[in-house]
Amino acid sequence: MKTLFNRFDRLRLLALSVWALPLIALLPLGMLWLWQSKVLSGWLIAMVLCSAAGYGLQRWLLQRDRQLLAGAATHSDPRWPPKADGAWTSVEELAGQMQPEDWPLNEGSRLWTLGQNTLELVARYYHPTVERPLLELTVPHTLLIIERASRDLRITFTAQIPFSHSLTIGDLIRAYRWKATAERLLNVYRAGRLVINPADALLSEVWGRLRGQSYGMAWSELHRWLLREYVRKVGFYAIALYSGQLTLADAEPTVTATPLSRRDLKRAAAAVAPVAEPLRIVVLGRSNAGKSSLINALFGKLTAKFDVLPDTTAALTPYRLERDGLDAALIFDTPGCDTALLNEKALRKMVLDADLILWVCAAHRADRGLDRERLDAVRAWQAARPQIGRAHV
């Protein structure tokens, strides 16, 4: 306690105490007023009844949460061979033995030991004659089990625990660090209150005990569920590995092509006849003039992004227009010619290589001077290269 107070400036603590004194005085003054009004006993009875009702509601919510968490529990895979049933029974027995006080969440080494115990349990089931069966597991397979179990646990945790997306590891560590200090300060406060007002302290202890038990049970249930799911996930993928249903692939088997398939795909692509040169169409104009909307109309579906805000197109963006499986055209969407996003060097090359230029102007804008200026620049580029066929505008 002395070490805690030495960390703070005593004058700041005094200033904080003076500021909080009126608020702290409300409790004894309020109790005095209730006593003088002869309604103190009624208020105390109402406080106990409300606490009991809240405790009952918390118990009901706890039962409901247990049912929800039980529905989210990991179960065995029906595709496993019959031998895996015994291994899964052992994993379930280990999960049922989990007690939150034995496996605190703020000790990473303890959680690693729990995962190691689960792996060793499954390994011993499949290698009963080996003295240290866990050593029969290769490092890549061990990492694969951890990766798959962590991924599933993350998905389940996000889906089942409210506000889990904003809960950080630092929050948990800070909560555990301050827990003991907060309990010591609370004990000092409770002792002082018992000396000043024994009756109020006794009833407050009853209320605090009911409230503490209700919230403590909710946290313990969540803690226990996390430990059990951790054991089940690790055991699930360990059994899947020993059953031959988990491979060292980086992704699902249908996501990544095998080396044989990749080789055949390259050979098939090389055997395809070269396609004809497509028509190259460049769409130009000022920002928010409707260039992307025009491209969407040409495709007959939403292809280019558009918005009521300008600068939706941030770079030269090509789109492939197909008809009957053949390349009919390459359409290039461009940033507004009145923005700094337009790379003039890249635009000049695009214009000189184009077969057709579509210049889009907004019908409700009468200031066409900038459009005319940039259009003249495009025609000047074309005139400077007479050996290249001029694109139609």
XYZ file of C-alpha atoms in Angstrom:
393
model
C 0.000 0.000 0.000
C 2.839 2.367 0.901
C 4.523 1.697 -2.432
C 1.322 2.561 -4.265
C 0.937 5.975 -2.579
C 4.605 6.805 -3.106
C 4.047 6.688 -6.874
C 1.766 9.739 -6.745
C 2.334 13.332 -5.712
C 0.837 13.745 -2.238
C -0.388 17.244 -3.044
C -2.235 15.885 -6.063
C -3.790 13.205 -3.864
C -4.821 15.905 -1.407
C -6.357 17.976 -4.201
C -8.230 14.925 -5.466
C -9.486 14.147 -1.959
C -10.724 17.727 -1.451
C -12.519 17.587 -4.793
C -14.137 14.228 -3.995
C -15.034 15.077 -0.380
C -18.487 16.561 -1.178
C -19.368 13.498 -3.217
C -18.168 11.140 -0.501
C -20.148 13.063 2.108
C -23.381 12.391 0.235
C -23.555 8.808 1.509
C -23.428 9.478 5.274
C -25.520 12.638 4.916
C -28.111 10.738 2.903
C -28.170 7.963 5.481
C -28.597 10.582 8.204
C -31.534 12.137 6.365
C -33.168 8.736 5.882
C -32.721 8.012 9.579
C -34.178 11.356 10.616
C -37.101 10.806 8.246
C -37.617 7.344 9.777
C -37.471 5.640 6.369
C -33.994 4.161 6.713
C -35.254 0.658 7.416
C -37.571 0.759 4.397
C -34.745 1.949 2.161
C -32.446 -0.798 3.422
C -35.113 -3.450 2.839
C -35.731 -2.104 -0.683
C -31.987 -2.196 -1.382
C -31.761 -5.835 -0.290
C -34.841 -6.791 -2.330
C -33.528 -5.042 -5.453
C -30.170 -6.725 -4.981
C -31.847 -10.106 -4.657
C -33.933 -9.439 -7.785
C -30.826 -8.390 -9.687
C -29.025 -11.485 -8.465
C -31.893 -13.683 -9.650
C -31.924 -11.985 -13.046
C -28.165 -12.429 -13.300
C -28.548 -16.131 -12.487
C -31.138 -16.486 -15.243
C -28.879 -14.694 -17.705
C -26.051 -16.984 -16.644
C -28.152 -20.052 -17.422
C -29.059 -18.595 -20.795
C -25.423 -17.809 -21.568
C -24.465 -21.356 -20.612
C -26.915 -22.692 -23.164
C -25.592 -20.325 -25.842
C -21.983 -21.233 -25.107
C -22.848 -24.924 -25.055
C -24.352 -24.538 -28.521
C -21.100 -22.982 -29.743
C -18.939 -25.802 -28.363
C -16.728 -27.825 -30.696
C -17.915 -31.366 -31.436
C -16.266 -34.374 -33.028
C -16.213 -34.793 -36.793
C -18.528 -37.564 -38.049
C -16.021 -38.278 -40.843
C -13.410 -39.472 -38.362
C -12.650 -43.201 -38.205
C -14.065 -45.164 -35.238
C -10.706 -45.139 -33.469
C -10.919 -41.370 -33.066
C -13.942 -41.654 -30.754
C -11.783 -42.746 -27.841
C -9.346 -39.876 -28.390
C -12.180 -37.353 -28.500
C -13.630 -38.781 -25.273
C -10.271 -38.162 -23.587
C -10.219 -34.594 -24.913
C -13.745 -33.963 -23.591
C -12.739 -35.321 -20.181
C -9.756 -32.961 -20.086
C -11.958 -30.026 -21.133
C -14.439 -30.862 -18.381
C -11.674 -30.607 -15.775
C -10.849 -26.987 -16.622
C -11.021 -24.593 -13.666
C -10.397 -20.850 -14.204
C -8.248 -20.500 -11.076
C -5.814 -23.144 -12.387
C -5.303 -21.518 -15.798
C -5.239 -17.683 -15.614
C -5.539 -15.990 -18.989
C -2.747 -13.513 -18.285
C -0.079 -16.236 -18.096
C 0.846 -17.206 -21.627
C 3.220 -19.941 -20.498
C 0.397 -21.686 -18.637
C -1.845 -21.599 -21.704
C 0.990 -22.991 -23.805
C 1.361 -25.806 -21.250
C -2.375 -26.518 -21.503
C -2.152 -26.820 -25.286
C 0.906 -29.046 -24.937
C -0.948 -31.283 -22.484
C -3.807 -31.634 -24.956
C -1.444 -32.557 -27.787
C 0.330 -35.072 -25.572
C -3.000 -36.607 -24.556
C -3.950 -37.261 -28.185
C -0.441 -38.361 -29.126
C -0.340 -40.870 -26.264
C -3.662 -42.307 -27.387
C -2.286 -43.005 -30.872
C 1.213 -44.018 -29.668
C 0.612 -45.795 -26.336
C 3.898 -47.693 -26.414
C 6.127 -44.646 -26.964
C 7.668 -43.109 -23.842
C 7.327 -39.501 -25.078
C 4.698 -39.613 -27.830
C 4.611 -35.853 -28.335
C 8.109 -35.989 -29.807
C 6.706 -38.095 -32.662
C 4.878 -34.974 -33.900
C 6.795 -32.882 -36.433
C 7.246 -29.134 -35.985
C 5.225 -28.193 -39.126
C 2.332 -30.366 -37.997
C 2.441 -28.833 -34.515
C 2.350 -25.322 -35.969
C -0.491 -26.325 -38.282
C -2.585 -27.549 -35.344
C -1.934 -24.308 -33.447
C -2.773 -22.204 -36.518
C -6.058 -23.972 -37.250
C -7.119 -24.039 -33.590
C -6.308 -20.337 -33.169
C -8.228 -19.426 -36.319
C -11.351 -21.292 -35.230
C -11.125 -19.946 -31.696
C -10.811 -16.395 -33.050
C -13.926 -16.828 -35.200
C -15.905 -18.362 -32.331
C -14.722 -15.727 -29.853
C -15.693 -12.881 -32.188
C -19.111 -14.385 -32.874
C -20.009 -15.235 -29.259
C -18.384 -12.558 -27.068
C -19.832 -9.002 -27.292
C -17.313 -6.167 -27.821
C -14.493 -8.684 -28.286
C -13.275 -6.658 -31.286
C -12.374 -3.753 -28.963
C -10.906 -5.824 -26.100
C -7.110 -5.763 -26.251
C -4.490 -7.930 -24.579
C -3.331 -4.815 -22.742
C -6.794 -4.382 -21.229
C -6.687 -7.900 -19.789
C -3.154 -7.507 -18.452
C -3.914 -4.134 -16.849
C -7.072 -5.536 -15.276
C -5.132 -8.407 -13.718
C -2.352 -6.077 -12.521
C -4.731 -3.681 -10.799
C -6.998 -6.374 -9.372
C -4.931 -7.016 -6.227
C -4.347 -3.297 -5.594
C -8.028 -2.514 -6.030
C -8.952 -5.300 -3.604
C -6.584 -3.895 -0.947
C -8.021 -0.396 -1.324
C -11.531 -1.803 -1.144
C -10.708 -3.650 2.079
C -9.465 -0.397 3.649
C -12.685 1.342 2.618
C -14.844 -1.479 3.973
C -13.012 -1.453 7.317
C -13.457 2.303 7.686
C -17.127 2.116 6.805
C -17.654 -0.639 9.379
C -16.240 1.633 12.105
C -18.312 4.668 11.088
C -21.656 3.001 10.361
C -21.892 -0.704 11.270
C -25.511 -1.173 10.171
C -24.977 0.362 6.760
C -21.722 -1.535 6.321
C -23.402 -4.852 7.123
C -26.194 -4.366 4.608
C -23.778 -3.033 1.990
C -21.688 -6.159 2.457
C -24.757 -8.293 1.748
C -25.535 -6.259 -1.371
C -21.924 -6.306 -2.530
C -21.677 -10.045 -1.963
C -24.741 -10.703 -4.103
C -23.520 -8.404 -6.849
C -19.975 -9.738 -6.721
C -21.155 -13.333 -6.913
C -23.354 -12.619 -9.924
C -20.634 -10.871 -11.927
C -18.018 -13.310 -10.689
C -20.062 -16.244 -11.924
C -20.505 -14.641 -15.346
C -16.763 -14.024 -15.718
C -15.910 -17.501 -14.411
C -18.274 -19.105 -16.908
C -16.700 -17.153 -19.771
C -13.207 -18.022 -18.546
C -14.122 -21.708 -18.231
C -15.709 -21.733 -21.693
C -12.578 -20.229 -23.256
C -10.372 -22.850 -21.620
C -12.638 -25.703 -22.687
C -12.872 -24.447 -26.258
C -9.104 -24.048 -26.368
C -8.658 -27.679 -25.315
C -11.340 -28.889 -27.734
C -9.915 -26.965 -30.707
C -6.376 -28.222 -30.153
C -7.631 -31.761 -29.582
C -9.914 -31.593 -32.625
C -7.125 -30.760 -35.062
C -4.685 -33.136 -33.382
C -7.160 -35.987 -33.914
C -7.790 -34.819 -37.485
C -4.038 -34.928 -38.082
C -3.613 -38.447 -36.696
C -6.693 -39.546 -38.651
C -5.071 -38.433 -41.911
C -7.608 -35.664 -42.603
C -5.290 -32.692 -41.995
C -2.467 -31.960 -44.436
C 0.332 -29.429 -44.512
C -1.344 -27.389 -47.250
C -1.239 -23.629 -46.777
C -4.941 -23.363 -47.612
C -7.925 -25.532 -48.330
C -7.210 -28.158 -51.026
C -9.549 -26.498 -53.541
C -8.101 -22.992 -53.064
C -4.516 -23.583 -54.225
C -3.761 -25.548 -57.384
C -1.350 -28.457 -57.121
C 2.007 -28.232 -58.956
C 0.732 -30.714 -61.564
C -2.371 -28.614 -62.209
C -0.342 -25.400 -62.446
C 1.945 -26.999 -65.036
C -0.997 -28.237 -67.098
C -2.661 -24.818 -66.929
C 0.486 -23.181 -68.310
C 0.624 -25.695 -71.163
C -3.044 -25.108 -71.942
C -2.548 -21.331 -71.957
C 0.403 -21.664 -74.340
C -1.681 -23.795 -76.709
C -4.458 -21.198 -76.990
C -4.378 -19.236 -80.239
C -3.321 -15.595 -79.770
C -6.262 -13.256 -79.466
C -6.933 -10.460 -81.943
C -5.932 -6.912 -81.058
C -8.860 -5.406 -79.123
C -10.305 -1.961 -79.674
C -8.711 0.510 -77.243
C -11.126 3.119 -75.898
C -10.047 5.929 -73.552
C -12.696 7.825 -71.575
C -11.637 11.392 -70.687
C -13.274 14.371 -69.031
C -13.401 16.440 -65.885
C -13.940 14.934 -62.455
C -17.502 13.945 -61.616
C -18.572 14.383 -65.228
C -19.964 10.851 -65.509
C -17.060 8.890 -67.014
C -17.495 5.869 -64.736
C -21.257 5.931 -65.260
C -20.694 5.819 -69.023
C -18.430 2.785 -68.652
C -21.038 1.036 -66.516
C -23.623 1.732 -69.222
C -21.334 0.226 -71.885
C -20.896 -2.935 -69.817
C -24.528 -3.118 -68.791
C -23.556 -3.650 -65.130
C -21.674 -1.989 -62.290
C -18.034 -2.209 -63.303
C -16.380 1.124 -62.519
C -16.785 2.821 -59.149
C -18.726 6.068 -59.145
C -19.956 8.471 -56.502
C -21.454 11.919 -56.140
C -18.104 12.990 -54.704
C -15.289 13.780 -57.142
C -12.006 11.889 -57.589
C -13.565 8.410 -57.286
C -11.158 7.185 -60.001
C -7.627 7.719 -58.693
C -5.584 6.225 -61.565
C -5.770 4.944 -65.126
C -7.966 1.870 -64.815
C -8.442 -0.609 -67.693
C -11.595 -2.710 -68.100
C -11.967 -5.693 -70.405
C -15.168 -5.740 -72.445
C -16.041 -9.181 -73.831
C -18.643 -10.311 -76.308
C -19.277 -14.036 -76.911
C -16.056 -14.940 -75.105
C -13.898 -12.699 -77.341
C -12.136 -9.480 -76.349
C -14.219 -6.765 -77.971
C -12.493 -3.764 -76.383
C -10.255 -2.463 -73.639
C -11.862 0.555 -71.981
C -9.671 2.864 -69.885
C -11.219 4.964 -67.135
C -9.176 8.035 -66.173
C -9.064 10.536 -63.307
C -10.525 13.966 -63.944
C -8.435 16.142 -66.230
C -8.876 18.988 -63.726
C -7.224 17.082 -60.844
C -3.659 16.353 -59.826
C -4.391 12.627 -60.027
C -4.019 12.617 -63.809
C -0.512 11.587 -64.844
C 0.042 13.577 -68.029
C 2.902 11.397 -69.284
C 0.869 8.210 -68.900
C -2.169 9.950 -70.403
C -0.181 11.057 -73.474
C 0.953 7.492 -74.142
C -2.599 6.224 -73.603
C -4.021 8.770 -76.050
C -1.454 7.965 -78.756
C -2.158 4.231 -78.432
C -5.944 4.653 -78.397
C -8.312 3.782 -81.234
C -11.204 5.834 -79.876
C -11.458 8.690 -77.360
C -14.721 9.426 -75.579
C -14.751 12.889 -74.019
C -17.455 13.202 -71.348
C -18.893 16.604 -70.393
C -21.481 17.312 -67.706
C -24.630 18.756 -69.274
C -25.347 21.072 -66.327
C -21.915 22.749 -66.418
C -21.491 25.713 -68.713
C -17.785 26.271 -68.042
C -16.305 24.243 -70.877
C -13.061 26.211 -71.177
C -10.929 23.637 -69.383
C -12.449 20.821 -71.442
C -11.607 22.702 -74.622
C -8.061 23.389 -73.451
C -7.329 19.762 -72.601
C -8.997 18.513 -75.767
C -6.776 20.822 -77.829
C -3.736 19.392 -76.015
C -4.830 15.878 -76.951
C -5.177 16.856 -80.599
C -1.764 18.543 -80.466
C -0.215 15.304 -79.256
C -1.818 13.467 -82.135
C -0.677 16.076 -84.672
C 2.912 15.806 -83.433
C 2.925 12.097 -84.300
C 1.500 11.963 -87.836
C 3.020 8.536 -88.463
C 0.614 7.074 -85.912
C -3.009 6.733 -86.825
C -5.091 9.396 -85.141
C -7.782 8.162 -82.768
C -11.321 9.363 -83.336
C -12.651 11.704 -80.654
